[in-house]
Coordinates of C-alpha atoms in Angstrom, one line a residue:
X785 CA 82.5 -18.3 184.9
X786 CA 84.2 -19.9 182.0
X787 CA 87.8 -19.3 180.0
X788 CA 85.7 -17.4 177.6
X789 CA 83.8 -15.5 180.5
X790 CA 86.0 -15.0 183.2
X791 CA 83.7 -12.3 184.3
X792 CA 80.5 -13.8 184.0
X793 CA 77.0 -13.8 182.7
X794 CA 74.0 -12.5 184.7
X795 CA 70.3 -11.0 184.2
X796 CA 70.3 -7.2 183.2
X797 CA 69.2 -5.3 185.5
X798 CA 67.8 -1.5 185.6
X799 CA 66.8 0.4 188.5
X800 CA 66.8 -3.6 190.4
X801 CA 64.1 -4.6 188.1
X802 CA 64.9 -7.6 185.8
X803 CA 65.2 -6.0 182.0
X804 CA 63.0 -7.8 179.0
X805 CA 64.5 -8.1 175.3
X806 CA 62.1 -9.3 173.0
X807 CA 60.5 -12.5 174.6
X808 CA 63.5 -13.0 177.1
X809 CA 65.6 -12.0 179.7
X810 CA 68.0 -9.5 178.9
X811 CA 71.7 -10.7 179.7
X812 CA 74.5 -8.8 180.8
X813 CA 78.3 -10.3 180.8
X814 CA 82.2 -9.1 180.8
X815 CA 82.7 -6.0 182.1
X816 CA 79.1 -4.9 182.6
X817 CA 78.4 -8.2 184.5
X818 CA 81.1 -7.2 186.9
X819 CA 80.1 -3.0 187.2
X820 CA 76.4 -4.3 187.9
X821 CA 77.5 -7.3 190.7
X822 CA 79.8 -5.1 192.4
X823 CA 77.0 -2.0 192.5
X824 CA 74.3 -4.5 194.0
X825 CA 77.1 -5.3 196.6
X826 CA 77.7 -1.7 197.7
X827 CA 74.2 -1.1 197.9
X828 CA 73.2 -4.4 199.4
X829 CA 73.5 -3.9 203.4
X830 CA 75.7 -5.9 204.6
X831 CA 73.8 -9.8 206.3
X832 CA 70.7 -8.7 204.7
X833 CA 71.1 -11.2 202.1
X834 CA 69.3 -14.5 203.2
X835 CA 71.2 -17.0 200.7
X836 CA 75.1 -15.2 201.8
X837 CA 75.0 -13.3 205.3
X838 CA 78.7 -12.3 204.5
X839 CA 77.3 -10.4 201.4
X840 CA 77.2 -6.6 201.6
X841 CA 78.3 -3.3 202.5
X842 CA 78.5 -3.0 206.2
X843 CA 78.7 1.5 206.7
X844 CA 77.3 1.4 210.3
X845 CA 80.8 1.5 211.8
X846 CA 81.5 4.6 209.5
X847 CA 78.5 6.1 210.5
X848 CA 78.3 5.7 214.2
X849 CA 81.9 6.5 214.7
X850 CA 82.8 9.4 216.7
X851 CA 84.8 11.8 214.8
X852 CA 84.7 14.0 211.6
X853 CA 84.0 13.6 208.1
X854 CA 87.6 12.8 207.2
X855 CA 87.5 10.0 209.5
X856 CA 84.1 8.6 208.1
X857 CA 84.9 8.6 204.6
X858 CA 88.3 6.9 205.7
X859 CA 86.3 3.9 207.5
X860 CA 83.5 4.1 204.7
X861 CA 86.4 3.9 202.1
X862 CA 88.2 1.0 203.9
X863 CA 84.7 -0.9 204.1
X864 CA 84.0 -0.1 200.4
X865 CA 87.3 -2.5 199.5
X866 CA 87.2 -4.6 201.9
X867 CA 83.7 -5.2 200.3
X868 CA 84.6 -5.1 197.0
X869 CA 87.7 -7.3 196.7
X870 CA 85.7 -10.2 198.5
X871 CA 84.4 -10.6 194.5
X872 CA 86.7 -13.6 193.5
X873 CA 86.9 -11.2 189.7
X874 CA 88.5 -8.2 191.8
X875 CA 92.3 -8.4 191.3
X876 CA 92.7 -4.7 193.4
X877 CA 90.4 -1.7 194.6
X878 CA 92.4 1.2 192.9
X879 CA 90.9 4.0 194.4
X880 CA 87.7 5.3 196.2
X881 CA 86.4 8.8 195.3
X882 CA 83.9 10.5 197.1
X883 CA 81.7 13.2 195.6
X884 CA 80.0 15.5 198.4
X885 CA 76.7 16.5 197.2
X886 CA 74.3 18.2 199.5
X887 CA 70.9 19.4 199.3
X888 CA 70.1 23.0 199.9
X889 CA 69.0 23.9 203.2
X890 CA 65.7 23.7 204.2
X891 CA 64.5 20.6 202.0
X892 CA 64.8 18.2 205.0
X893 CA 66.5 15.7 202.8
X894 CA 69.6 13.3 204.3
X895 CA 73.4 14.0 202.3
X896 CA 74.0 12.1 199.4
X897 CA 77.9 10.9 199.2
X898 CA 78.3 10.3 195.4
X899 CA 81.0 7.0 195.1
X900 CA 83.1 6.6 192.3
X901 CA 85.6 3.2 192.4
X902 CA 87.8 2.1 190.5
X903 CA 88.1 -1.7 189.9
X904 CA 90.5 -3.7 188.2
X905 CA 89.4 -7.1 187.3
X906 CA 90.9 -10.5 187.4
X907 CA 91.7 -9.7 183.3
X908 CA 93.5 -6.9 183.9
X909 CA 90.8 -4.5 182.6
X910 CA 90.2 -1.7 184.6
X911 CA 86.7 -0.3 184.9
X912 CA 84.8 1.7 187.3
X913 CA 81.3 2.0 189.3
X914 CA 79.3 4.5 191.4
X915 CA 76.7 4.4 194.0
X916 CA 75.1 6.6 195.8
X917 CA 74.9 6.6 199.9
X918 CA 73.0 8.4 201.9
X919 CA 74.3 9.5 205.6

């Protein structure tokens, strides 16, 4: 990260394949950069990352704790920015907001729990990301 970049350059990605312009590499940077880093840490389980075992989301507290669904989303929420503002660019986690989507009965398919954050960044932008996670 540089003066002029202070949120970085990276490879585009789409759908975590690498994304070819022309004869090149596709690169993302500013804002973008930091949406697409800070999705492929939410969706990245947390010590499966062989270069950074601190790297991740770790949800398996929020899953295997005994109580209800208020309590879950509050430890999954509390995960989500303690994950998120590990990212040197993060200045604060404004909010986490959870979108319940379920699948009709009978399809045998997990719930979905649609994320939408809000970040501000180290510039004082603010932006936001979701994710998807499946219980």
């Amino acid at each position: 990260m540089t003066a002029l970049e202070p949120l970085g350059r990276s490879l585009l990605l789409a759908d975590g394949d690498l994304v070819v312009r022309g004869t090149g590499l596709a690169e993302v940077h500013g804002l973008a950069n930091l949406v697409q880093a800070l999705t492929l840490r939410l969706l990245t389980p947390f010590g499966s990352d062989r270069c950074d075992h601190r790297y991740g989301l770790s949800a398996g507290t929020a899953f295997t704790h005994p109580g209800g669904q208020r309590v879950f989303k509050d430890l999954l929420r509390l995960e989500i920015v303690r994950t998120l503002a590990t990212d040197p660019r993060v200045h604060e986690v404004v909010d986490v907001v959870f979108t319940d989507d379920e699948d009709p009965p009978g399809t045998g398919r997990s719930r979905v729990l649609s994320l939408r954050v809000l970040v501000e960044a180290i510039d004082g932008r603010t932006t936001a990301l979701t994710a998807e996670v499946e219980v």
